[in-house]
Coordinates of C-alpha atoms in Angstrom, one line a residue:
X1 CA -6.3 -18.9 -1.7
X2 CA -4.3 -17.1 -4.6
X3 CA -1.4 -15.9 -2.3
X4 CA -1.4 -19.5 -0.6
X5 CA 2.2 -21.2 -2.0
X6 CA 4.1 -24.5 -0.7
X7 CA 6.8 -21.9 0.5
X8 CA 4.8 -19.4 2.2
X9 CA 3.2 -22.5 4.0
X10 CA 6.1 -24.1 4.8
X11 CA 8.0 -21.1 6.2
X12 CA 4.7 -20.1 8.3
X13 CA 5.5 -23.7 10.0
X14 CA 9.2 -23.2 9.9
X15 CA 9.7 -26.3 8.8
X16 CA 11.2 -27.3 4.7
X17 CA 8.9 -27.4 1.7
X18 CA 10.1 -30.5 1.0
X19 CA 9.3 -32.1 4.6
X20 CA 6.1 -30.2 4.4
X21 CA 4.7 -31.5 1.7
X22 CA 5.8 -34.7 2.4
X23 CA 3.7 -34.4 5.3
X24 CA 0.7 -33.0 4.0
X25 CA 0.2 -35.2 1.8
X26 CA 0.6 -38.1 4.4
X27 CA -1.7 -36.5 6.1
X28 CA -4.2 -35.4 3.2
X29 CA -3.4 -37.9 0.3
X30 CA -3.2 -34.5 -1.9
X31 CA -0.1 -32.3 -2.8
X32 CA -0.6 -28.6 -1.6
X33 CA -1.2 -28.0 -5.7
X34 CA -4.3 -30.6 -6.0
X35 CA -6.1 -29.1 -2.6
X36 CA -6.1 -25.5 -3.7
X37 CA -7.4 -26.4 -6.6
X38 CA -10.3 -28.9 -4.9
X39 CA -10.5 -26.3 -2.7
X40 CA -11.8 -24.0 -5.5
X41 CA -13.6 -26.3 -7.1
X42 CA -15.6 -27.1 -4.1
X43 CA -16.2 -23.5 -3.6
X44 CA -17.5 -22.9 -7.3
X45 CA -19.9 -25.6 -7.1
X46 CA -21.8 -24.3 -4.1
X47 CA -21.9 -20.9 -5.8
X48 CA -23.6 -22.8 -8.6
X49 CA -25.9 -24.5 -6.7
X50 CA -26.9 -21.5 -5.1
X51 CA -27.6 -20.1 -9.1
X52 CA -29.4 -23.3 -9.6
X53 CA -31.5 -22.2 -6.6
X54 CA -32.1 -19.1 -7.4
X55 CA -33.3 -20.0 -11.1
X56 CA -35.9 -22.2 -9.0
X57 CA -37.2 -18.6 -7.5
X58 CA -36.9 -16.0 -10.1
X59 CA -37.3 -18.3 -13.5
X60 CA -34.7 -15.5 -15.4
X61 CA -31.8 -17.2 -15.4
X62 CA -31.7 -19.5 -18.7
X63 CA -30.8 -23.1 -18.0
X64 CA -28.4 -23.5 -21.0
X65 CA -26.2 -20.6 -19.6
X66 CA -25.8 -22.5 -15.9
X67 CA -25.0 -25.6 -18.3
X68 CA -22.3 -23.8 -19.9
X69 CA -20.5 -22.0 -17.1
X70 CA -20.3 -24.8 -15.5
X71 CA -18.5 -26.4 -18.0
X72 CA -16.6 -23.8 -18.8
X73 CA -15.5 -24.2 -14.8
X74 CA -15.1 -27.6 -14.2
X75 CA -13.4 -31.3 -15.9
X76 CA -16.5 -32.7 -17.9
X77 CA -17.4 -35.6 -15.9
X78 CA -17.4 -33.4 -12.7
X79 CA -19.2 -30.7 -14.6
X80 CA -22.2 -33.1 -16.0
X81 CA -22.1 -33.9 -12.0
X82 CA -22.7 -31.2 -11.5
X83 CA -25.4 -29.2 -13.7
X84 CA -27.7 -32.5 -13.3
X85 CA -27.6 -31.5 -9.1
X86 CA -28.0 -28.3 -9.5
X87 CA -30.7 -29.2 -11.6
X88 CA -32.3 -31.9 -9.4
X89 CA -32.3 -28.9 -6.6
X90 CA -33.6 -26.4 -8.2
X91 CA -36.6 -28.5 -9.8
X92 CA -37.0 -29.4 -6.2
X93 CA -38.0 -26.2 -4.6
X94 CA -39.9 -25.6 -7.7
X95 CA -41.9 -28.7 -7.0
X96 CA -42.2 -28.0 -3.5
X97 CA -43.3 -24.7 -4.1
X98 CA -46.5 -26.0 -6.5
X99 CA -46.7 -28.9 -3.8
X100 CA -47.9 -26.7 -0.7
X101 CA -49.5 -23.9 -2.8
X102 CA -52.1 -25.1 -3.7
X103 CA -55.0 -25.6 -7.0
X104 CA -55.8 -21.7 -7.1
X105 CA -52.0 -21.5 -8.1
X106 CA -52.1 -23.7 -10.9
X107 CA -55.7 -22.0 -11.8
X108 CA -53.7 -18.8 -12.1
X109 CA -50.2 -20.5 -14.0
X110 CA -53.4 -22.1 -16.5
X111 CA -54.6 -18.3 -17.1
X112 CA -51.3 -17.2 -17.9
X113 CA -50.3 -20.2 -19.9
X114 CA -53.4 -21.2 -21.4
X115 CA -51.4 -23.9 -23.7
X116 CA -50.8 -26.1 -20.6
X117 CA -54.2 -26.5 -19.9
X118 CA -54.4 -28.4 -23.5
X119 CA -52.6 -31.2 -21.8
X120 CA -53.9 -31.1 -18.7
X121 CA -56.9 -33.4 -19.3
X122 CA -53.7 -36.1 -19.8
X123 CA -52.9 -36.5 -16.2
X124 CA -56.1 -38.0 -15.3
X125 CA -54.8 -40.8 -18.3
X126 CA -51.6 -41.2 -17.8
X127 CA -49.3 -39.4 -15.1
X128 CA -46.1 -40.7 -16.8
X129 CA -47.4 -39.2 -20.6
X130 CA -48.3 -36.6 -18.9
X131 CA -45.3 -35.2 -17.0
X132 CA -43.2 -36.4 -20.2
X133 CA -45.5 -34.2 -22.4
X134 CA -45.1 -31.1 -20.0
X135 CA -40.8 -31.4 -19.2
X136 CA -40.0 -32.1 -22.8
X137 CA -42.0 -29.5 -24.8
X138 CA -42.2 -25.9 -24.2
X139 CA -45.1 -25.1 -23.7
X140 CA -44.2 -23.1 -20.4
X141 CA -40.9 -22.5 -18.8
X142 CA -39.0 -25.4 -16.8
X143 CA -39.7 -24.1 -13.4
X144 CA -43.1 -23.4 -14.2
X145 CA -43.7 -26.5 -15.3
X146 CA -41.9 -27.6 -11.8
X147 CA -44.3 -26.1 -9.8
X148 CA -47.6 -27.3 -12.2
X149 CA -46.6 -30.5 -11.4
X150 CA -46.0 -30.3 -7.8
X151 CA -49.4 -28.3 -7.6
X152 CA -50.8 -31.6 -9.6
X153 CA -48.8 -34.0 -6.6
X154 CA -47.4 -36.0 -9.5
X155 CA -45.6 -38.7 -7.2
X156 CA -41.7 -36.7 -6.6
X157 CA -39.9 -39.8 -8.0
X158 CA -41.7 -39.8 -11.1
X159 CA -41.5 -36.3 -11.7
X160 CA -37.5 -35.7 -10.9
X161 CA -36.5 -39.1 -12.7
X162 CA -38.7 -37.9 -15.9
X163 CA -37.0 -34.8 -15.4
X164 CA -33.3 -35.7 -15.8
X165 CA -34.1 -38.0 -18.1
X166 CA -35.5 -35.7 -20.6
X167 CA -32.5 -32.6 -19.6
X168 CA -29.9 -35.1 -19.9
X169 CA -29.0 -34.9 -23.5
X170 CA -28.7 -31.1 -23.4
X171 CA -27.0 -31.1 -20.1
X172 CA -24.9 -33.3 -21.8
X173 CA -24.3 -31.1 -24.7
X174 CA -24.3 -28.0 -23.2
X175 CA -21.9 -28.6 -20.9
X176 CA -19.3 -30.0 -23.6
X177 CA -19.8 -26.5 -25.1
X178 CA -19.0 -24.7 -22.4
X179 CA -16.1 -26.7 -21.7
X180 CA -14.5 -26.3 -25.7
X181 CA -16.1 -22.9 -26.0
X182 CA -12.5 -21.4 -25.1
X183 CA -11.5 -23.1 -28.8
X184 CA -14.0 -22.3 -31.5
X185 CA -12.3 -23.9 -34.0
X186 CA -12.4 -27.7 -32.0
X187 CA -14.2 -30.2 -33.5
X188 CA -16.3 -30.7 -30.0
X189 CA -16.8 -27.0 -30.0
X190 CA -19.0 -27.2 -33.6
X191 CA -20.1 -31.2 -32.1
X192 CA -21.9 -29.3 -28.8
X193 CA -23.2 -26.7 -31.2
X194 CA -24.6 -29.4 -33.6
X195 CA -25.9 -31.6 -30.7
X196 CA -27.7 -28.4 -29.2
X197 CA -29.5 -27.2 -31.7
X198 CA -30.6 -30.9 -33.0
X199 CA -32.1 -31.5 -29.6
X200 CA -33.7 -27.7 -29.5
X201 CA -35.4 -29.1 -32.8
X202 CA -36.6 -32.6 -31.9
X203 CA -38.0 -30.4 -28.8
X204 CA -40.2 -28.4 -31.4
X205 CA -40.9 -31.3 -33.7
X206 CA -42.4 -33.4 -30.9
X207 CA -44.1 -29.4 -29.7

């Protein structure tokens, strides 16, 4: 797509640039300019859904560096878009995963995470406390926790919509950083930074 111009278009067609993009964008509603770029854009975002699945599988790839290229990549709106599919997906799979493996793997996640079994006894409560208690503190990683809670068949909709709604603020706040991180010296460059590390500490508080 980098050696794609109106002129080198136009002359493939042998017909004007000015006719042809008159046309295309009858045709398209976008100038040659604005589909490229789409173009691109569409193309980076299944890259970084296919991150956001991998993260699901390997549990390596930090969250808050998805959150931030993506930022970095896209207009903000799009970007927030964006990270909170990717991050639907990928918790997803993890949840699938637990769902169809079974209790000897959550058995096994307990032994290597023994502080998760602390709040275990919770589920049996409250469902709602307890998936809160288990997405918003760290007491094992994210997909981890994905899969203990698919392994617990906490109903899907509860568990995705508790989910977002506890990532949302630092998807929110990441991806502004990655989006002014090309201008350290912007106020929304130190605003992200100070919005991120408050909500890393109100996640320790409540730990």
């Amino acid at each position: 797509l980098s050696d794609v111009s109106l002129e080198s278009l136009s002359k493939h067609v042998h017909i004007s640039p000015f006719y042809f993009q008159k046309a295309f964008h009858i045709m398209t509603g976008y100038t040659i300019g604005e589909y490229i770029r789409n173009r691109r854009l569409y193309l980076a975002a299944l890259v970084f859904m296919g991150l956001y699945m991998l993260k699901s599988l390997s549990v390596v790839i930090p969250l808050v560096l998805l959150y931030v290229a993506v930022g970095r990549t896209f207009p903000i709106p799009v970007a927030i878009l964006v990270n909170a599919v990717g991050l639907t997906i990928g918790s997803t799979i993890s949840y699938l995963i637990g769902r169809f493996s079974g209790q000897d793997l959550v058995n096994n996640l307990i032994i290597r995470y023994p502080k998760a079994e602390r709040i275990s006894v919770l589920r049996k409560e409250n469902e709602w406390i307890f998936t809160f208690i288990l997405r918003i503190v760290n007491i094992i990683p994210y997909d981890i926790g994905s899969i203990v809670l698919g392994s617990f068949r906490i109903k899907y909709r509860r568990f995705i919509l508790i989910s977002l709604m506890t990532k949302l603020p630092g998807i929110i706040a990441q991806t502004f950083l990655g989006a002014t991180s090309q201008n350290i010296g912007s106020i929304g460059f130190w605003a992200s930074i100070s919005a991120t590390v408050l909500i890393t500490l109100g996640y320790y508080m409540i730990y």
